[in-house]
Coordinates of C-alpha atoms in Angstrom, one line a residue:
X253 CA 0.1 0.2 0.2
X254 CA 3.0 2.6 1.2
X255 CA 4.9 1.6 -1.7
X256 CA 2.3 2.4 -4.4
X257 CA 1.3 5.4 -2.6
X258 CA 5.0 6.6 -3.3
X259 CA 4.4 5.9 -6.8
X260 CA 2.1 8.3 -7.0
X261 CA 3.7 11.9 -7.8
X262 CA 2.7 13.5 -4.7
X263 CA 5.6 15.8 -4.0
X264 CA 4.3 19.3 -5.8
X265 CA 1.8 19.9 -2.7
X266 CA 5.2 19.0 -0.4
X267 CA 7.6 21.4 -2.2
X268 CA 4.6 23.9 -2.2
X269 CA 4.1 23.7 1.6
X270 CA 7.8 23.0 3.1
X271 CA 9.3 26.7 2.1
X272 CA 6.2 28.2 3.7
X273 CA 6.6 26.2 7.2
X274 CA 10.3 26.3 7.2
X275 CA 9.7 30.1 7.1
X276 CA 7.5 30.5 9.8
X277 CA 9.8 27.8 12.1
X278 CA 12.8 30.2 11.4
X279 CA 10.1 33.6 12.3
X280 CA 8.0 32.2 14.8
X281 CA 8.7 35.1 17.4
X282 CA 7.9 37.5 14.9
X283 CA 4.4 35.9 13.2
X284 CA 1.5 35.0 14.2
X285 CA 0.0 31.7 14.0
X286 CA -3.0 32.9 11.6
X287 CA -0.7 34.6 9.5
X288 CA 0.4 31.9 7.4
X289 CA -3.0 30.1 6.7
X290 CA -3.4 31.8 3.5
X291 CA 0.2 31.0 2.5
X292 CA -0.8 27.2 3.8
X293 CA -4.1 27.0 1.4
X294 CA -3.0 29.0 -1.6
X295 CA 0.6 27.6 -2.3
X296 CA -0.7 23.5 -2.6
X297 CA -3.8 25.0 -4.6
X298 CA -1.4 26.0 -7.0
X299 CA 0.4 23.0 -7.5
X300 CA -2.7 21.2 -7.7
X301 CA -3.3 23.6 -10.2
X302 CA -0.6 23.5 -12.1
X303 CA 0.2 19.7 -12.0
X304 CA -3.6 19.2 -13.5
X305 CA -2.7 21.9 -16.3
X306 CA 0.1 20.4 -17.1
X307 CA -1.3 16.9 -17.1
X308 CA -3.9 18.0 -19.4
X309 CA -1.3 19.5 -21.9
X310 CA 1.3 16.5 -21.6
X311 CA -1.3 13.4 -21.2
X312 CA 1.4 12.3 -18.2
X313 CA 1.0 12.0 -14.8
X314 CA 4.9 12.1 -14.1
X315 CA 6.0 14.5 -16.3
X316 CA 3.2 16.7 -15.3
X317 CA 4.6 16.1 -11.9
X318 CA 8.6 17.1 -12.9
X319 CA 7.5 20.3 -14.1
X320 CA 5.5 21.5 -11.6
X321 CA 8.2 20.3 -8.9
X322 CA 10.5 22.1 -10.9
X323 CA 8.2 25.6 -11.2
X324 CA 7.9 25.4 -7.4
X325 CA 11.4 24.6 -6.5
X326 CA 12.8 27.4 -8.4
X327 CA 10.1 30.0 -7.7
X328 CA 10.7 29.6 -3.9
X329 CA 14.2 28.9 -4.1
X330 CA 15.1 32.4 -5.9
X331 CA 14.9 34.3 -3.2
X332 CA 16.2 33.1 -0.5
X333 CA 19.8 32.5 -3.3
X334 CA 19.4 36.1 -4.6
X335 CA 19.3 37.5 -0.5
X336 CA 22.5 35.4 -0.2
X337 CA 24.4 36.8 -3.5
X338 CA 23.2 40.3 -3.0
X339 CA 24.6 40.1 0.8
X340 CA 21.8 42.5 2.2
X341 CA 24.4 44.5 3.2
X342 CA 24.7 47.2 1.0
X343 CA 27.5 46.0 -0.7
X344 CA 26.2 44.7 -3.8
X345 CA 23.7 46.8 -6.2
X346 CA 20.7 45.0 -5.1
X347 CA 18.9 45.8 -8.4
X348 CA 21.3 43.8 -10.7
X349 CA 22.2 40.7 -9.3
X350 CA 18.4 39.4 -8.3
X351 CA 17.9 40.7 -12.6
X352 CA 20.5 38.6 -13.2
X353 CA 19.5 35.5 -11.5
X354 CA 16.2 36.1 -12.7
X355 CA 17.5 35.1 -16.1
X356 CA 20.0 32.8 -15.0
X357 CA 17.0 30.5 -13.4
X358 CA 14.6 31.6 -16.7
X359 CA 16.7 29.8 -18.3
X360 CA 17.6 27.3 -16.1
X361 CA 13.3 26.6 -16.1
X362 CA 13.4 26.2 -20.5
X363 CA 16.4 24.2 -21.0
X364 CA 15.1 21.8 -17.7
X365 CA 11.4 22.0 -18.5
X366 CA 12.4 20.8 -22.2
X367 CA 14.1 17.8 -21.2
X368 CA 11.4 16.9 -19.1
X369 CA 9.1 17.5 -21.9
X370 CA 11.3 15.9 -24.6
X371 CA 11.7 12.7 -22.4
X372 CA 8.6 10.5 -23.1
X373 CA 9.4 8.0 -19.6
X374 CA 11.1 9.8 -16.6
X375 CA 13.9 8.0 -15.1
X376 CA 13.2 5.0 -13.3
X377 CA 12.5 5.0 -9.4
X378 CA 12.5 9.3 -9.9
X379 CA 8.9 10.1 -8.5
X380 CA 9.6 7.5 -5.5
X381 CA 12.8 9.4 -4.6
X382 CA 11.6 12.9 -5.0
X383 CA 8.3 11.7 -2.8
X384 CA 10.5 10.5 -0.1
X385 CA 13.1 13.9 -0.2
X386 CA 9.9 16.2 -0.5
X387 CA 8.4 14.0 2.6
X388 CA 11.5 14.3 4.6
X389 CA 11.9 17.9 4.1
X390 CA 8.1 19.1 5.2
X391 CA 8.4 16.7 8.0
X392 CA 11.4 18.2 9.1
X393 CA 9.9 21.4 8.5
X394 CA 7.4 20.8 10.9
X395 CA 9.7 19.5 13.6
X396 CA 11.4 22.4 13.2
X397 CA 8.1 24.1 13.7
X398 CA 7.6 22.1 17.0
X399 CA 10.9 22.7 18.5
X400 CA 10.5 26.5 17.7
X401 CA 7.4 26.8 19.5
X402 CA 8.8 24.9 22.5
X403 CA 11.5 27.1 22.6
X404 CA 9.8 30.2 21.9
X405 CA 7.8 29.0 24.9
X406 CA 10.5 28.9 27.2
X407 CA 12.3 32.0 26.1
X408 CA 9.1 34.3 26.6
X409 CA 9.0 33.0 30.0
X410 CA 12.6 33.6 30.4
X411 CA 11.7 36.8 29.0
X412 CA 9.4 38.0 31.3
X413 CA 11.4 36.8 34.4
X414 CA 14.5 38.6 33.1
X415 CA 12.1 42.1 32.3
X416 CA 10.8 41.9 35.8
X417 CA 13.7 41.7 37.5
X418 CA 15.1 44.2 35.8
X419 CA 12.3 46.4 36.5
X420 CA 12.2 45.5 40.2
X421 CA 8.9 44.0 40.7
X422 CA 9.9 42.1 43.5
X423 CA 10.7 45.0 45.6
X424 CA 8.3 47.4 44.2
X425 CA 5.6 45.0 45.8
X426 CA 3.4 45.2 42.3
X427 CA -0.4 45.9 42.9
X428 CA -2.7 46.7 40.7
X429 CA -5.4 48.1 43.0
X430 CA -5.4 51.9 43.0
X431 CA -4.4 54.0 45.6
X432 CA -7.4 55.6 46.9
X433 CA -11.0 56.8 45.0
X434 CA -11.6 56.5 41.7
X435 CA -9.4 55.2 39.1
X436 CA -8.4 58.3 36.9
X437 CA -8.3 57.9 33.0
X438 CA -4.5 57.9 31.7
X439 CA -3.2 59.6 28.6
X440 CA 0.0 58.9 27.1
X441 CA 0.7 61.3 24.2
X442 CA 3.5 61.5 22.6
X443 CA 4.5 64.3 20.3
X444 CA 7.0 62.7 17.8
X445 CA 10.0 64.8 17.8
X446 CA 9.0 67.8 20.2
X447 CA 12.1 69.7 20.8
X448 CA 12.7 71.0 25.0
X449 CA 11.6 74.7 25.2
X450 CA 15.4 76.0 26.2
X451 CA 17.1 74.1 23.3
X452 CA 14.3 75.8 20.8
X453 CA 15.7 78.9 22.1
X454 CA 19.6 78.2 22.3
X455 CA 19.6 76.4 18.9
X456 CA 16.7 78.0 16.9
X457 CA 16.3 80.9 18.5
X458 CA 12.5 80.2 18.9
X459 CA 10.9 81.3 21.7
X460 CA 8.3 78.3 23.1
X461 CA 7.5 80.0 26.3
X462 CA 4.0 81.0 26.2
X463 CA 3.1 77.4 25.2
X464 CA 4.7 76.1 28.3
X465 CA 3.4 78.9 30.1
X466 CA -0.3 77.8 29.0
X467 CA 0.7 74.3 30.0
X468 CA 1.2 75.5 33.3
X469 CA -1.5 77.2 34.2
X470 CA -3.3 74.4 33.7
X471 CA -2.1 72.5 36.1
X472 CA 1.0 70.8 34.0
X473 CA 4.4 70.4 35.5
X474 CA 6.5 70.9 32.6
X475 CA 10.7 68.9 33.6
X476 CA 12.7 71.7 31.8
X477 CA 15.6 69.8 32.1
X478 CA 14.3 66.3 30.6
X479 CA 16.0 64.4 27.9
X480 CA 15.1 61.2 25.8
X481 CA 17.2 58.2 27.1
X482 CA 17.5 57.2 23.3
X483 CA 17.2 59.3 19.8
X484 CA 14.8 56.9 17.9
X485 CA 11.4 56.4 18.7
X486 CA 12.2 52.3 18.1
X487 CA 14.2 52.3 21.2
X488 CA 12.4 55.3 23.1
X489 CA 8.9 54.5 24.0
X490 CA 9.9 50.0 24.3
X491 CA 12.0 51.6 26.9
X492 CA 9.3 54.0 28.6
X493 CA 6.4 51.1 28.4
X494 CA 8.3 48.4 30.2
X495 CA 10.1 50.7 32.3
X496 CA 14.0 49.2 31.5
X497 CA 17.0 50.2 29.4
X498 CA 16.7 48.5 26.6
X499 CA 20.5 48.2 26.4
X500 CA 20.2 45.8 28.9
X501 CA 18.4 42.8 27.2
X502 CA 20.0 40.2 25.7
X503 CA 19.8 40.1 21.4
X504 CA 16.6 38.2 21.3
X505 CA 14.6 40.2 23.6
X506 CA 15.9 43.1 22.5
X507 CA 14.4 42.9 19.0
X508 CA 11.2 41.9 20.1
X509 CA 11.0 44.7 22.3
X510 CA 11.8 47.1 19.4
X511 CA 10.0 45.4 16.7
X512 CA 6.8 46.5 18.3
X513 CA 5.0 47.6 21.6
X514 CA 3.5 43.8 22.3
X515 CA 5.4 43.7 24.7
X516 CA 4.4 46.7 26.9
X517 CA 4.0 46.0 30.8
X518 CA 2.1 49.6 31.2
X519 CA -0.6 47.9 28.9
X520 CA -0.5 44.8 30.8
X521 CA -0.5 46.2 34.0
X522 CA -3.2 48.6 33.5
X523 CA -5.3 46.1 32.1
X524 CA -5.3 43.8 35.1
X525 CA -6.5 46.8 36.7
X526 CA -9.4 46.9 35.2
X527 CA -8.5 49.2 32.4
X528 CA -9.4 49.7 28.9
X529 CA -6.3 50.5 26.4
X530 CA -7.1 52.6 23.4
X531 CA -4.3 53.7 20.7
X532 CA -4.8 56.1 17.9
X533 CA -3.5 55.1 14.5
X534 CA -0.3 56.6 13.9
X535 CA 0.8 55.3 10.6
X536 CA 4.2 54.2 12.1
X537 CA 4.7 50.7 12.2
X538 CA 6.4 50.0 15.3
X539 CA 3.8 51.9 17.6
X540 CA 0.8 50.4 15.5
X541 CA 1.8 47.1 16.4
X542 CA -0.1 48.1 19.8
X543 CA -1.9 45.3 22.1
X544 CA -4.9 47.9 22.3
X545 CA -8.5 47.0 23.1
X546 CA -9.5 49.8 20.8
X547 CA -7.5 51.9 18.4
X548 CA -8.9 54.4 17.0
X549 CA -8.4 55.6 13.2
X550 CA -9.7 57.9 11.0
X551 CA -13.1 56.8 8.7
X552 CA -11.7 54.3 6.2
X553 CA -8.4 53.6 7.4
X554 CA -9.4 50.6 9.5
X555 CA -12.0 49.6 7.0
X556 CA -9.4 48.3 4.5
X557 CA -6.7 45.7 5.5
X558 CA -3.5 45.6 4.0
X559 CA -3.9 43.0 1.3
X560 CA -0.8 40.8 2.9
X561 CA 0.2 40.2 5.9
X562 CA 4.0 41.0 7.1
X563 CA 4.3 36.8 7.2
X564 CA 3.2 36.9 3.7
X565 CA 5.2 39.6 2.3
X566 CA 8.6 38.1 3.6
X567 CA 7.4 34.6 2.1
X568 CA 7.3 37.0 -1.7
X569 CA 10.7 38.4 -0.5
X570 CA 11.9 34.8 -0.7
X571 CA 10.3 33.9 -4.1
X572 CA 10.7 35.1 -7.3
X573 CA 8.4 37.7 -7.1
X574 CA 11.8 39.1 -5.1
X575 CA 12.1 40.9 -8.4
X576 CA 9.4 43.2 -7.9
X577 CA 10.6 44.3 -4.5
X578 CA 12.6 47.9 -5.0
X579 CA 16.3 47.4 -4.4
X580 CA 16.9 49.1 -1.2
X581 CA 20.6 49.4 0.4
X582 CA 20.7 48.0 3.6
X583 CA 21.5 50.7 5.6
X584 CA 19.6 53.4 3.5
X585 CA 16.2 54.9 4.6
X586 CA 14.9 54.9 1.3
X587 CA 11.2 54.4 0.0
X588 CA 10.1 52.5 -2.6
X589 CA 10.5 55.1 -5.7
X590 CA 7.0 54.1 -6.1
X591 CA 6.2 55.8 -3.3
X592 CA 8.2 58.7 -4.1
X593 CA 6.0 60.2 -6.8
X594 CA 4.8 63.6 -6.4
X595 CA 1.0 62.1 -6.2
X596 CA 1.9 59.3 -4.2
X597 CA 3.6 62.3 -1.8
X598 CA 0.3 64.2 -2.2
X599 CA -1.6 61.4 -1.0
X600 CA 0.5 60.5 1.9
X601 CA 0.4 64.2 3.1
X602 CA -3.1 64.2 2.9
X603 CA -3.4 60.7 4.9
X604 CA -0.6 61.8 7.7
X605 CA -2.9 65.2 8.3
X606 CA -6.1 63.6 8.7
X607 CA -4.5 60.6 11.3
X608 CA -2.8 63.9 13.0
X609 CA -5.9 65.7 13.1
X610 CA -8.2 62.8 14.4
X611 CA -6.2 62.2 17.2
X612 CA -6.1 65.5 18.8
X613 CA -10.0 66.1 17.7
X614 CA -10.9 62.4 19.4
X615 CA -8.7 62.0 22.4
X616 CA -11.4 63.1 24.8
X617 CA -14.0 60.9 23.8
X618 CA -13.1 58.8 26.3
X619 CA -13.0 60.9 29.1
X620 CA -16.4 60.7 30.3
X621 CA -17.2 58.6 33.2
X622 CA -17.7 54.6 33.1
X623 CA -14.7 51.8 32.5
X624 CA -11.0 53.7 33.0
X625 CA -9.2 54.3 29.6
X626 CA -5.3 53.7 29.2
X627 CA -5.5 56.3 26.3
X628 CA -1.9 55.6 24.0
X629 CA -1.3 58.4 21.3
X630 CA 1.5 58.7 19.3
X631 CA 1.3 61.7 17.0
X632 CA 3.4 62.4 14.3
X633 CA 4.3 66.1 15.1
X634 CA 5.9 68.4 15.0
X635 CA 8.0 65.8 13.0
X636 CA 8.7 66.5 9.1
X637 CA 7.2 66.0 7.0
X638 CA 6.0 69.6 7.4
X639 CA 2.1 69.6 6.5
X640 CA 1.4 72.9 8.2
X641 CA 2.3 76.7 8.7
X642 CA 2.0 78.0 11.7
X643 CA -1.7 79.3 11.4
X644 CA -2.4 75.7 10.1
X645 CA -2.1 76.5 6.4
X646 CA -1.6 73.2 4.3
X647 CA 1.5 73.2 2.9
X648 CA 1.4 71.5 -0.5
X649 CA 4.3 68.9 -1.7
X650 CA 3.9 70.2 -4.9
X651 CA 7.9 69.0 -5.4
X652 CA 9.5 70.4 -2.6
X653 CA 10.9 67.5 -1.7
X654 CA 12.3 69.6 1.2
X655 CA 9.2 69.4 3.2
X656 CA 10.3 65.6 4.2
X657 CA 13.4 67.6 5.8
X658 CA 15.9 69.4 4.7
X659 CA 19.5 69.5 7.0
X660 CA 21.5 71.3 4.1
X661 CA 19.6 74.3 4.3
X662 CA 19.3 74.8 8.5
X663 CA 17.7 77.8 8.1
X664 CA 15.0 76.8 5.7
X665 CA 14.5 73.3 8.1
X666 CA 14.2 75.0 11.3
X667 CA 11.6 78.1 9.9
X668 CA 9.6 74.8 8.7
X669 CA 9.8 73.1 11.9
X670 CA 9.4 75.6 13.8
X671 CA 5.6 76.7 12.1
X672 CA 4.5 73.3 12.2
X673 CA 5.5 73.5 16.3
X674 CA 3.3 76.3 16.6
X675 CA 0.1 74.7 14.8
X676 CA 0.9 71.9 17.0
X677 CA 0.8 74.0 20.3
X678 CA -2.7 75.3 19.3
X679 CA -3.7 71.9 19.0
X680 CA -2.2 70.2 22.2
X681 CA -4.0 72.4 24.1
X682 CA -7.3 72.6 22.7
X683 CA -7.1 68.8 23.0
X684 CA -5.7 68.8 26.5
X685 CA -9.0 71.4 27.5
X686 CA -11.7 68.7 26.2
X687 CA -10.0 66.4 28.3
X688 CA -10.2 68.1 31.2
X689 CA -13.8 69.5 30.3
X690 CA -15.2 65.9 29.9
X691 CA -13.5 63.9 32.3
X692 CA -15.4 63.0 35.1
X693 CA -12.2 62.3 37.2
X694 CA -9.3 64.3 37.3
X695 CA -7.3 62.7 34.2
X696 CA -3.6 61.6 34.3
X697 CA -1.6 63.4 31.4
X698 CA 1.6 62.9 30.2
X699 CA 2.8 64.4 26.9
X700 CA 6.4 63.2 26.0
X701 CA 8.7 63.3 23.2
X702 CA 10.4 60.3 21.9
X703 CA 13.1 62.4 21.1
X704 CA 14.3 66.1 19.8
X705 CA 14.6 67.4 16.6
X706 CA 17.8 66.3 14.1
X707 CA 18.9 69.7 12.3
X708 CA 21.9 69.5 13.4
X709 CA 22.3 65.9 14.3
X710 CA 23.8 63.3 12.0
X711 CA 23.8 59.5 13.1
X712 CA 27.3 58.1 12.4
X713 CA 28.9 61.3 12.9
X714 CA 27.1 63.5 15.9
X715 CA 28.7 66.5 17.4
X716 CA 27.6 67.0 21.1
X717 CA 25.6 69.7 20.3
X718 CA 23.5 67.9 17.5
X719 CA 23.3 65.0 20.4
X720 CA 21.8 67.9 23.0
X721 CA 19.5 69.0 20.6
X722 CA 18.1 65.5 19.8
X723 CA 17.9 64.5 23.3
X724 CA 15.9 67.6 24.6
X725 CA 12.6 67.0 24.9
X726 CA 9.0 68.4 25.6
X727 CA 7.7 66.4 29.1
X728 CA 5.2 67.3 30.9
X729 CA 2.7 65.9 33.8
X730 CA -0.9 66.4 34.9
X731 CA -2.1 64.8 37.4
X732 CA -5.5 64.8 39.2
X733 CA -4.2 65.9 42.7
X734 CA -1.4 68.0 41.6
X735 CA 0.9 66.3 44.0
X736 CA 4.1 66.6 41.9
X737 CA 6.9 65.8 44.7
X738 CA 7.7 62.8 43.0
X739 CA 8.6 64.4 40.1
X740 CA 12.1 66.5 38.9
X741 CA 13.3 68.7 36.2
X742 CA 15.7 66.2 34.6
X743 CA 13.2 63.4 34.9
X744 CA 13.2 61.4 31.7
X745 CA 10.7 58.5 30.2
X746 CA 12.0 55.5 31.7
X747 CA 10.9 57.2 34.9
X748 CA 7.7 58.4 34.2
X749 CA 5.5 55.4 34.5
X750 CA 7.7 53.8 37.4
X751 CA 6.6 57.8 39.4
X752 CA 3.0 57.2 37.9
X753 CA 2.1 53.5 39.4
X754 CA 4.0 54.3 42.6
X755 CA 1.7 57.6 43.1
X756 CA -1.5 56.1 41.9
X757 CA -0.8 52.2 42.3
X758 CA 0.5 51.9 45.3
X759 CA 3.9 50.6 43.7
X760 CA 7.4 51.2 45.2
X761 CA 9.3 50.7 42.2
X762 CA 12.7 52.7 42.2
X763 CA 13.4 55.4 40.2
X764 CA 16.5 54.7 37.5
X765 CA 19.2 57.4 37.0
X766 CA 18.2 59.3 33.8
X767 CA 20.5 58.4 31.1
X768 CA 20.9 59.5 27.5
X769 CA 22.5 57.1 25.1
X770 CA 23.7 57.6 21.3
X771 CA 23.4 54.7 19.3
X772 CA 23.4 54.0 15.2
X773 CA 20.5 54.3 13.4
X774 CA 18.2 50.8 13.6
X775 CA 18.5 50.4 10.1
X776 CA 22.0 50.4 10.2
X777 CA 21.7 47.6 12.9
X778 CA 22.3 43.8 11.9
X779 CA 19.1 42.1 12.5
X780 CA 19.2 40.0 15.8
X781 CA 22.5 42.3 17.4
X782 CA 22.1 44.5 19.8
X783 CA 23.9 48.2 18.7
X784 CA 26.5 50.2 20.7
X785 CA 25.0 52.1 23.0
X786 CA 27.3 54.8 24.3
X787 CA 26.1 56.8 27.4
X788 CA 26.5 60.6 26.5
X789 CA 27.2 63.4 29.5

């Protein structure tokens, strides 16, 4: 029975399944199981389609299976080999090598398919061998997936234990019970690239004191010597939400924390305390990976999910469809050339404006009574691109690439940045006023930048002035009881929620030294490694 089964040509189905299971096993830490379902259904269905089609053409199952197996082998192996040859290091011309390999692969397919079609009878025992090889590789990939799942379970448990130790949870006597009275809503509003007032005055000759005074008039404490712990969003926000310095972490855990916000101690803690977590769509992939109960987005944005999920995009990059992806130096921040067309940029700018305005307009929606909310809003402003002038006038792209940022012409860059910042100030104050007016219980509000501006900052050749500018951040707190004794001028984001949880949830987290680190740009860090962090004075 088994011998006769192995003489039936079923290996093309296995050739279609093996690459998917193998890739999932290699990336299980970063891929949800549901993301592979469509691939597991579509690939074997396509293999069956080609198998039947070639059988109808050739009138022979064995040759049809050989052609289908060849097609799928070359299709799924192409991207792996192209990536290997290009090195993904920026040392070769990625646009040329895959194209050349594509020609070789096409020639190989045509030559071998001609040999298959020409031969009337396949080699004896070839079907049995290919069935056995396909089954062996498929079972091997399943075994790898099982081992990866077991290892991941152990790793996640170890990661949580390490993070708990680094946070000092045992000494903090963690409790999810509020200190007293009703549980206040908590707003964590990240204003991307919002520069500290004294740095604006020093480097940009811009006076932002009226805005700072307006915050203080509303009862805010403004930490006027605060600095970001890191120089980029990808490191700053995970550090703040997990109450740890991420340069302490081993490579695997570092990668997981900085690839999204799924590992999120503050959200987990507050959810356990009965809070509903809310996030606003930002358009920034890293912070949009947030474990929220509710996601608020402008009408239409949440109604059209991405056609392909992250695993499917990764899978396509390992196939012959690798040729359709734009070439990009691994150390570059260049975008898809198609997205750099003027019309696409105009549409992107319009989408960005809509997301920013939607967040400011709807932050207060969760303020009325009922279940307490933890609202997380990463707002990409006053960060470039420069979308508005100081009075809210829309700035159109019209081919002006400097709207994306222009450090070569510093004066223009500063003018555009400070103009947008003035309009953002108006939006912030209006949103704060709505939150305070609508709140049945006075809320906790944190207005905080993830990093400062960058006119004089260069990643690879940073100067003390550039680092000072990049790390100087707006950091303001509104506490419902007005008790700011635990705050101080130089408090940094890693300590923000240590103070909040200590003061309002009876924990005793020790405050960490406020430190700031320079480091390479995340795009320049090889996957699976921790960059070199250099503490700056």
